[in-house]
Structure formats: structure tokens, C-alpha cells
Short mmCIF file of C-alpha atoms and ligand atoms in Angstrom, two decimals:
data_model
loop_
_atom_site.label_atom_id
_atom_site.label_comp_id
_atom_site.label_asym_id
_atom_site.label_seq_id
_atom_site.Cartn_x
_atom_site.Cartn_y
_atom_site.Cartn_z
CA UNK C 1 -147.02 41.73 -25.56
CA UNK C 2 -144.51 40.26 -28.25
CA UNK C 3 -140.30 41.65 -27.44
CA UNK C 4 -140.67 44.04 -29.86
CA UNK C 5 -143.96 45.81 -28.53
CA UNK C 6 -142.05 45.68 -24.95
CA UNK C 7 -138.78 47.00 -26.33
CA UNK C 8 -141.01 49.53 -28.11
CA UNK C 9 -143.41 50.48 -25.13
CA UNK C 10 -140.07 50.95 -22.85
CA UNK C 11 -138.41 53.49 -25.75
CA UNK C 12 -141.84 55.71 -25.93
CA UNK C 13 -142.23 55.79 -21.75
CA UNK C 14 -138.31 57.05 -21.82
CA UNK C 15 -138.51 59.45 -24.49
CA UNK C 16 -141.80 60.96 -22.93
CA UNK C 17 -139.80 61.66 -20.34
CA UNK C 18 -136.58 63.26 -21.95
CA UNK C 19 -137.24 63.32 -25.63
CA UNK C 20 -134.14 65.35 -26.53
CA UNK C 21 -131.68 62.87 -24.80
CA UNK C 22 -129.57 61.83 -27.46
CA UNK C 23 -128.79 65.29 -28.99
CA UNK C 24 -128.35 67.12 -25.68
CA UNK C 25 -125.99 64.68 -24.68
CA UNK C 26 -124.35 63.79 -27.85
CA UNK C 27 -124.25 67.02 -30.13
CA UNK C 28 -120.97 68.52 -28.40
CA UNK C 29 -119.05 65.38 -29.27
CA UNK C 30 -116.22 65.94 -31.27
CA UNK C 31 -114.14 63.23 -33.75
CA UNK C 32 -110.85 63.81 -34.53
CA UNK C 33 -111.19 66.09 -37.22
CA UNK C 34 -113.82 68.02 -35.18
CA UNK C 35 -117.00 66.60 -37.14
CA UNK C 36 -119.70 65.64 -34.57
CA UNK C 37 -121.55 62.03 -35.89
CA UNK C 38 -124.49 64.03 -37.20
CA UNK C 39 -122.06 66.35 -39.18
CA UNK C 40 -120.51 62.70 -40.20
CA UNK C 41 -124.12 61.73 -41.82
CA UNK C 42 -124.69 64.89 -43.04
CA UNK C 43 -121.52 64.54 -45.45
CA UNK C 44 -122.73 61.10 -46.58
CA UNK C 45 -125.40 62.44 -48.03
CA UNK C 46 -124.59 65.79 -49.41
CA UNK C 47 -125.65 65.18 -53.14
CA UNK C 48 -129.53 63.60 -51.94
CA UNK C 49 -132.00 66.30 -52.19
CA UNK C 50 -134.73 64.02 -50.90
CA UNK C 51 -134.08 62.79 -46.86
CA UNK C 52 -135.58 60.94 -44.57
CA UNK C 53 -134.56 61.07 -40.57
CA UNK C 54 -135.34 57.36 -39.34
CA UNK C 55 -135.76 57.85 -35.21
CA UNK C 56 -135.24 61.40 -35.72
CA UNK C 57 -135.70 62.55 -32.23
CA UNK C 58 -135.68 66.13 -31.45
CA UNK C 59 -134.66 66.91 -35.06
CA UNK C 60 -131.07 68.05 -34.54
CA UNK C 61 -129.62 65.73 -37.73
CA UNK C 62 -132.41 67.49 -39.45
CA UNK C 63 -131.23 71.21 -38.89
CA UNK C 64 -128.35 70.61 -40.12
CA UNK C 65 -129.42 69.20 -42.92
CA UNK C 66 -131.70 71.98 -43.41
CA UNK C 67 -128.59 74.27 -44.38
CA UNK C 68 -128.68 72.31 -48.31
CA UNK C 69 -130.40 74.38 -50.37
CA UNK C 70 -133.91 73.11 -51.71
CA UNK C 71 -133.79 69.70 -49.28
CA UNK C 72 -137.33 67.89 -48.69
CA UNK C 73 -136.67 66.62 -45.63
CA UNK C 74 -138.88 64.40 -43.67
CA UNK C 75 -138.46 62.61 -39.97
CA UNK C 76 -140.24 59.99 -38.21
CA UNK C 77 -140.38 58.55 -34.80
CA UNK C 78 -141.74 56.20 -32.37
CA UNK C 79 -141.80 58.80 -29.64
CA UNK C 80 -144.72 61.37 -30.01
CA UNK C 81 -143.07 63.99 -28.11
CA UNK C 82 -139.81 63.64 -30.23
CA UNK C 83 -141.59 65.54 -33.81
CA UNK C 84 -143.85 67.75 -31.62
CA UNK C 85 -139.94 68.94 -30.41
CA UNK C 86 -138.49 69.09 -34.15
CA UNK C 87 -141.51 70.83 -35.24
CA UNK C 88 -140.43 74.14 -33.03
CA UNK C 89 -137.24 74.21 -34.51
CA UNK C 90 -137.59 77.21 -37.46
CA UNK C 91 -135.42 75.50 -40.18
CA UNK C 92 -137.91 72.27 -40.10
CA UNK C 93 -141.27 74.26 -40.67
CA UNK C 94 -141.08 72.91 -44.12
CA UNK C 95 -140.03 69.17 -43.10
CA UNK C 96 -142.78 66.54 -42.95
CA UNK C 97 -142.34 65.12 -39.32
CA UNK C 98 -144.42 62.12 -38.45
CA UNK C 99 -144.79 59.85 -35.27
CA UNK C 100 -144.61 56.45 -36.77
CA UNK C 101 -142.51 53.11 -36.60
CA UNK C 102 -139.49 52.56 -38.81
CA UNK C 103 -141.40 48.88 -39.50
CA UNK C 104 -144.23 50.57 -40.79
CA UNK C 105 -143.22 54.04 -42.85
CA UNK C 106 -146.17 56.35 -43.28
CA UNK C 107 -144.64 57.55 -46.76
CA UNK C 108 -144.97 56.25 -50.54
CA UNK C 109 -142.76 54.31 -52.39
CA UNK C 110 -139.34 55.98 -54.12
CA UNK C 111 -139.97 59.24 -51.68
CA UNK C 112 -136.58 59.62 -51.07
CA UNK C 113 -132.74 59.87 -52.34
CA UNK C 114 -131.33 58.90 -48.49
CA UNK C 115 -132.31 57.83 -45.31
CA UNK C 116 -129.93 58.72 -42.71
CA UNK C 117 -130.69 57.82 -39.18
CA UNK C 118 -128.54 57.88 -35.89
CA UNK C 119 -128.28 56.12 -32.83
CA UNK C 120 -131.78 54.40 -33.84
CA UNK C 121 -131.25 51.87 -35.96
CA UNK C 122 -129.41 49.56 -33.13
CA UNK C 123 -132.63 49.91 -31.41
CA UNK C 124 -135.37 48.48 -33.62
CA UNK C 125 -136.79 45.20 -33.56
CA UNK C 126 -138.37 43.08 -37.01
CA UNK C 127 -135.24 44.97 -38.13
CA UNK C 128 -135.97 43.15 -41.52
CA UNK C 129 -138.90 44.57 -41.76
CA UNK C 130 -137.21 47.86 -41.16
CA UNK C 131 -134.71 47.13 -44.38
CA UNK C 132 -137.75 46.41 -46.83
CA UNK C 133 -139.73 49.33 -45.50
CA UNK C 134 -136.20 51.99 -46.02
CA UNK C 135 -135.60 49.92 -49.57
CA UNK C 136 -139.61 50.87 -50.27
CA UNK C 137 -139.25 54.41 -49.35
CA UNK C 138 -136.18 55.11 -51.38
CA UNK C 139 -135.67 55.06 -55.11
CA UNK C 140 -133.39 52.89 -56.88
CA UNK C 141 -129.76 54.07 -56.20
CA UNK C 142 -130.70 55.52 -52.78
CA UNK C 143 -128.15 55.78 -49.84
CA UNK C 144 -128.35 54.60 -46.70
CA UNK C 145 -126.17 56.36 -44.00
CA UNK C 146 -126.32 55.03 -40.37
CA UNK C 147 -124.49 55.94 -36.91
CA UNK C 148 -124.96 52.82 -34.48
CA UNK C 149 -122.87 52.83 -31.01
CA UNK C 150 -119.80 51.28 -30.99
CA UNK C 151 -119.16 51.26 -27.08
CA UNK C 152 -116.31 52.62 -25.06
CA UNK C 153 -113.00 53.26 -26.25
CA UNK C 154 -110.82 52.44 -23.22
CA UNK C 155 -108.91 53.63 -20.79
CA UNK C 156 -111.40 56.67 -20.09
CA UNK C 157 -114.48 57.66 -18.23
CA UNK C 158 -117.07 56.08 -20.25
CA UNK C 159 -115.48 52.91 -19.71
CA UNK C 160 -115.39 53.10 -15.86
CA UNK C 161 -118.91 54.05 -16.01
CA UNK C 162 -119.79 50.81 -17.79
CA UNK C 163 -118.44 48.59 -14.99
CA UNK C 164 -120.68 50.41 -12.15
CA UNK C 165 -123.48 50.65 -14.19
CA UNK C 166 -123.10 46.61 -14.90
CA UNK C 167 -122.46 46.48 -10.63
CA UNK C 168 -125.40 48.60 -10.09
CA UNK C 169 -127.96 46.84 -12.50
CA UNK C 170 -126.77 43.58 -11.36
CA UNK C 171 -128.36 44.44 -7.88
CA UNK C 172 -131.87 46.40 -8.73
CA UNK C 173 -134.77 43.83 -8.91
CA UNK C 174 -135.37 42.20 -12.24
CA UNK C 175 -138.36 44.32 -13.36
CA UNK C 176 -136.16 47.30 -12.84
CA UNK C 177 -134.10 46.36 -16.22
CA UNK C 178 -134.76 47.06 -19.45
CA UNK C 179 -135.63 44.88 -21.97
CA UNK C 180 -133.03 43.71 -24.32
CA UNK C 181 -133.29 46.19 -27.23
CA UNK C 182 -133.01 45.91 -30.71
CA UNK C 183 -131.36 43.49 -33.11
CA UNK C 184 -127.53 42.67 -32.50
CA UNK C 185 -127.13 42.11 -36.02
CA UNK C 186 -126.89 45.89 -36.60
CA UNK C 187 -123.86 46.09 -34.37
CA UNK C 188 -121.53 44.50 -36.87
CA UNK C 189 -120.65 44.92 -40.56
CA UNK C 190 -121.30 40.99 -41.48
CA UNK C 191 -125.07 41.22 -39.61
CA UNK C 192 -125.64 44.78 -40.87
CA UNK C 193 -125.14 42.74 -44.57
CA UNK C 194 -127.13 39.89 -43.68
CA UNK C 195 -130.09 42.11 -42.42
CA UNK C 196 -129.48 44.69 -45.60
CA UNK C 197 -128.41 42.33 -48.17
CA UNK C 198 -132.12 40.63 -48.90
CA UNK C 199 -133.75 43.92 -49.14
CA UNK C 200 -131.73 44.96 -51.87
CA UNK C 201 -128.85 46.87 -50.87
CA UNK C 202 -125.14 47.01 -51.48
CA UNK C 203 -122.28 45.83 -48.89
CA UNK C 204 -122.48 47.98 -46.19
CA UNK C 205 -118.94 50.56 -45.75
CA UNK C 206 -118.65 50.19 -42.61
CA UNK C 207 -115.91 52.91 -40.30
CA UNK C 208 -115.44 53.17 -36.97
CA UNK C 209 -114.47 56.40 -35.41
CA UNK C 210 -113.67 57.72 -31.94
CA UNK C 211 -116.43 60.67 -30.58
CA UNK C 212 -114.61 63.01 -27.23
CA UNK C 213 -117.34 63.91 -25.09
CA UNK C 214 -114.25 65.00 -22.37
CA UNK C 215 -115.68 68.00 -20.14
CA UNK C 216 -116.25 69.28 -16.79
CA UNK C 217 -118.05 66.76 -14.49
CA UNK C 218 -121.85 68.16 -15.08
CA UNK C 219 -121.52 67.51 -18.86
CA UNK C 220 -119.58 64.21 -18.57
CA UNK C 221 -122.38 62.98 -15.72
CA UNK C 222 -124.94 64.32 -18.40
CA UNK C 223 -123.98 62.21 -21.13
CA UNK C 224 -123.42 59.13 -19.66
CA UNK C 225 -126.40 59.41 -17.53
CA UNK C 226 -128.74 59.41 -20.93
CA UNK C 227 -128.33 55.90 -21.02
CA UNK C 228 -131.31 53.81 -21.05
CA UNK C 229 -130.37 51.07 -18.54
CA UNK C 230 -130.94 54.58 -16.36
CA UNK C 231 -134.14 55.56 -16.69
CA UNK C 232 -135.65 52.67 -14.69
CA UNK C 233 -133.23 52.96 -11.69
CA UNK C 234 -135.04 54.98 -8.67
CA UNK C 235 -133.93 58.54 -7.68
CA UNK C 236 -131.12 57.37 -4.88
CA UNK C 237 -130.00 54.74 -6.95
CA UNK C 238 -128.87 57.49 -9.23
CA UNK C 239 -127.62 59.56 -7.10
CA UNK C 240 -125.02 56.32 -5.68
CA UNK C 241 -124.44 56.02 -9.04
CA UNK C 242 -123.14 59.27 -10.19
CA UNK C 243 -121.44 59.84 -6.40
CA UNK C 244 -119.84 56.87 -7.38
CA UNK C 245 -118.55 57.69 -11.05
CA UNK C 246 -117.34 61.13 -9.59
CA UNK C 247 -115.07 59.21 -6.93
CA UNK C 248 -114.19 56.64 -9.67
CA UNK C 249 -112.74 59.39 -12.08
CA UNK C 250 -111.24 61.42 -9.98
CA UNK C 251 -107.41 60.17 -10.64
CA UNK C 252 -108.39 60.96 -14.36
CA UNK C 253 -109.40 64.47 -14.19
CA UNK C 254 -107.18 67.24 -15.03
CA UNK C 255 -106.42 70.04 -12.50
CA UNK C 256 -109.03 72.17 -14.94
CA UNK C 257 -111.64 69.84 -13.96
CA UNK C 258 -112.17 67.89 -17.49
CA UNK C 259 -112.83 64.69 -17.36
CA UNK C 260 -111.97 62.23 -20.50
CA UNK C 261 -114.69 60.73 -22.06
CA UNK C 262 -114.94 59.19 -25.23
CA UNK C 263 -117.17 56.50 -27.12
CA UNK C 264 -116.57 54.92 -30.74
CA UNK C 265 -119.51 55.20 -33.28
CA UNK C 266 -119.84 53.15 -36.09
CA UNK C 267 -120.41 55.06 -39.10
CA UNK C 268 -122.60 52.57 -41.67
CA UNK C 269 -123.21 53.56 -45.50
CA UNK C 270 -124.84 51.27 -48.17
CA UNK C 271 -126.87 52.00 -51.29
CA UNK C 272 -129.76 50.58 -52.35
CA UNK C 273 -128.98 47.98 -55.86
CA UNK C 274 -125.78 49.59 -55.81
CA UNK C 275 -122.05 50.73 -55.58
CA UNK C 276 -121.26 53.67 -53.27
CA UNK C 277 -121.31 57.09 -54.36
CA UNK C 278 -117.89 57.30 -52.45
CA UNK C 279 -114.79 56.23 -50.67
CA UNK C 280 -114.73 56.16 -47.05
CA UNK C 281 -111.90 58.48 -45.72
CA UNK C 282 -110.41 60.22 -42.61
CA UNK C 283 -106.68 59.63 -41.53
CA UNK C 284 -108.18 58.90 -37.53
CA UNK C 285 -110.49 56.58 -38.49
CA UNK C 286 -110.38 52.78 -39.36
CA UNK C 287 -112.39 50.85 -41.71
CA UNK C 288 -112.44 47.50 -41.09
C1 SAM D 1 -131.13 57.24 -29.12
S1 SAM D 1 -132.49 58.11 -29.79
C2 SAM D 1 -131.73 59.02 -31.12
C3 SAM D 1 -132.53 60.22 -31.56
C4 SAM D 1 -131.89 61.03 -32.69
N1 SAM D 1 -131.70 60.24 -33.88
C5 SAM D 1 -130.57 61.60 -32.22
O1 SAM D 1 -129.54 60.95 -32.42
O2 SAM D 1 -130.55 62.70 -31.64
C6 SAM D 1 -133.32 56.84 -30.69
C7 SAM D 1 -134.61 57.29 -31.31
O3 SAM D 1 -135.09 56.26 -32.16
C8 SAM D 1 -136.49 56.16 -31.99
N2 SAM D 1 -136.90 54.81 -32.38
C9 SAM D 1 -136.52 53.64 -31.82
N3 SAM D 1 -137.11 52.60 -32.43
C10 SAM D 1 -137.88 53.13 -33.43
C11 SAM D 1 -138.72 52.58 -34.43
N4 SAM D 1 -138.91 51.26 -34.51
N5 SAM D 1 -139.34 53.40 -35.29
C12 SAM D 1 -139.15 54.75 -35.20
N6 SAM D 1 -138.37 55.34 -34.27
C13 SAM D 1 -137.73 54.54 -33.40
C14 SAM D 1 -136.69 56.46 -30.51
O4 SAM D 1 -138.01 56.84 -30.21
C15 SAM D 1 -135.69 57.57 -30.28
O5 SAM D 1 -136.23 58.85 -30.50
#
């Protein structure tokens, strides 16, 4: 099997499993000015009548944006079980939803205005091929308008989590890990352009912005569980795990019982043979 059939295999297996992952665990997170990422996305590409979800997932980017009048909308996904989801929600019966790999897109050429995708495009492999099939899809001028993860932000929950989930991986057995996936070009601005750049589009904008997921203990324990390095680990090893983050966070959590959790997203806009259609903004947010 070549790395990017294993990476690939590993994603369908966990998303057969919990194919709604990302949104249940994501959608309540908050940036500074109270935009969650797929509200962030949404906003890049408010003036595209024509969209395309790349890893759509359980089709929550697509609801909302479902609420512009008139959108074609249109998702696709490596995980079968992730459109049969998006398909039940009533604002996508008229959105084309296909299983399918970004390397490979089951739609004609100049379909769309934008392809938006998030927390998916850090995960594909032959990510080239991945540029020159989104620059085939969309029409000249087209925007591209990624969230990728940007890791912890310090001095919080998510962070501590990260060290015993490296302690904890570091003693299952080998074939207990997941493969490495996707491309770490996509987790910078200067790889994003070298990947993006040859297929035709602009130089990427490129912001990074702080996402709260701070809660009570079940929500916290729900997000950060949702990781993949998680879904080989056996039952009990989970259970250590999260008896081990509640001990490890307990100096941090307020006498309500929230705990502070937080995680930086990347926010990644380009168009396709051309300038942006805007300036990146936001007081709280940096761009590098
Ligand atoms: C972390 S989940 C994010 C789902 C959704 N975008 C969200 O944020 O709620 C990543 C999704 O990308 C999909 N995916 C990963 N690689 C893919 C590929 N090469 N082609 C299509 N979908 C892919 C996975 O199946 C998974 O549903």
C-alpha cells in the first residue's frame, strides 16, 4: 500500500467510526471576536455563489453556508459515512454531496467560485495533486479559503494534553500509531505557496488566530479526545489518559469547573491567477 493509501485507509476506518468528530468537537469554539473557524471561512467567501466543501465531513461549514441566498453548494469526502451525515441535514437537500478524494474531484472543470475546506487540507497526501484538481474545479479568479491547525497556544489545557498524549504514544506498540498524515508543507505560509504557487494561484494570506474551546471537563475531555493519535489506543489506555488530563488540569480549573482550553488555527486564503478580493483583518489576530 503506498503512504498515501495508508494515511487514507486509517482516515476512512476513523471516520466510520465517529464521522462527526471535528464539528462536534470544534463548532462551540469561539475566537476573539466570537466567530467560530467555520463562521471565519464562511466570511471569506461571502460574494462566491458557487462552493465547494473539500473534506466536508458531517456538513456543518455547509449549513452555514446554506444561509446565502441562491448558493450551489457541493461537498466531498473520503469518508462514506461523512455525506450520508450531511445529506440529513434539511438546508443541504439541494447540495451535491459526493464521497470522493480531494486528488481526484468527481466534478467538471470551472464548477465553482470557492473552495473552502477546514481542518482537511493538512491531512491529504499528493497534496499537489490536490492544488491542480481545486485550480481545475474552479474558474479563473476563484478563492481558495482554508482552516489548517495551528497547535496549542500555551499555557492551557490543550497544551498539557499534548505532553501525555506524546508520554502515552511513546509507550503503545508501534502498530498502535498512526501513520504520519498529510503533507507538512500545508502547515506553513512559504510551503502552502510552494504547493499552491505551480497550480496557478496567488500568495497565500495567511492569519493565525486563537479558537477557546474552555468548558466544563466533559466538553474539554471531548474535544481533545477527537484527536486521531486516539482512535488506535485501546479502551483502558483511554481511560489512563483522560484520568490523567483531569489530575493534570486540575490547578487550572476555576471554582465553576471550566477548564481553559484553547488551540490556534491558521486561517489560509489565496485566489486562483489572482489578487485577493480582500484585506485580512481582526484587531486579535496576527498575520504574519
Ligand atoms: C478533521 S475532519 C474535518 C471535517 C470537516 N471539514 C469539519 O471541519 O467539520 C477531516 C476530513 O477530511 C476528509 N479527508 C481527508 N483527506 C481527504 C481527501 N484526500 N479527500 C477528501 N476528503 C478527505 C476526512 O475524511 C475527514 O472527514
Amino acid at each position: 500500500m503506498t503512504t498515501t493509501a495508508s494515511q487514507e485507509a486509517f482516515l476512512q476506518a476513523f471516520h466510520a467510526e465517529r464521522p462527526a468528530v471535528t464539528a462536534e468537537a470544534f463548532g462551540r469554539g469561539r475566537a476573539p471576536d466570537g466567530r467560530s473557524s467555520y463562521e471565519f471561512l464562511c466570511d471569506r467567501v461571502a460574494g462566491s455563489s458557487r462552493v465547494l466543501d473539500l473534506g466536508c465531513g458531517d456538513g456543518l461549514l455547509l449549513e452555514f453556508l446554506a444561509r446565502g441566498d441562491g448558493r450551489q453548494l457541493a461537498g466531498v469526502d473520503l469518508s462514506p459515512q461523512s455525506p450520508a451525515l450531511a445529506r440529513r441535514r434539511p438546508a443541504l437537500s439541494g447540495a451535491r454531496l459526493e464521497e470522493g478524494r480531494a486528488q481526484a474531484l468527481p466534478f467538471a472543470d470551472d464548477s465553482f467560485d470557492a473552495c473552502v475546506s477546514h481542518m482537511a487540507l493538512m491531512l491529504m497526501g499528493e497534496i499537489e495533486q490536490v492544488a491542480a484538481e481545486v485550480a481545475r474545479v474552479l474558474c479563473p479568479g476563484g478563492v481558495l479559503a482554508c482552516v489548517v491547525g495551528g497547535g496549542a497556544v500555551g499555557g492551557e489545557s490543550y497544551e498539557r494534553f499534548l505532553g501525555l498524549l506524546r508520554r502515552t504514544i511513546e509507550e503503545v506498540p508501534a502498530e498502535r500509531r498512526i501513520p504520519a498524515l498529510g503533507d507538512r508543507r500545508t502547515r506553513s505560509r512559504d510551503g502552502l505557496d510552494d504547493v499552491l504557487g505551480p497550480a496557478g494561484f496567488g500568495a497565500v494570506s495567511w492569519e493565525t488566530v486563537p479558537i477557546d474551546l474552555s468548558g466544563p471537563m466533559e466538553e474539554v475531555w471531548a474535544a481533545v479526545s477527537g484527536l486521531y493519535d486516539l482512535g488506535p489506543l485501546d479502551g483502558g489506555t483511554v481511560e489512563r489518559l483522560r484520568e490523567a488530563f483531569v489530575a493534570e488540569v486540575r490547578d487550572m480549573t476555576t471554582p465553576e469547573g471550566i477548564v481553559p482550553c484553547a488551540f490556534m488555527i491558521h486561517l489560509v486564503t489565496t485566489r486562483l491567477g489572482g489578487t485577493l478580493p480582500y484585506s485580512p483583518s481582526g484587531s486579535k489576530s496576527s498575520t504574519k
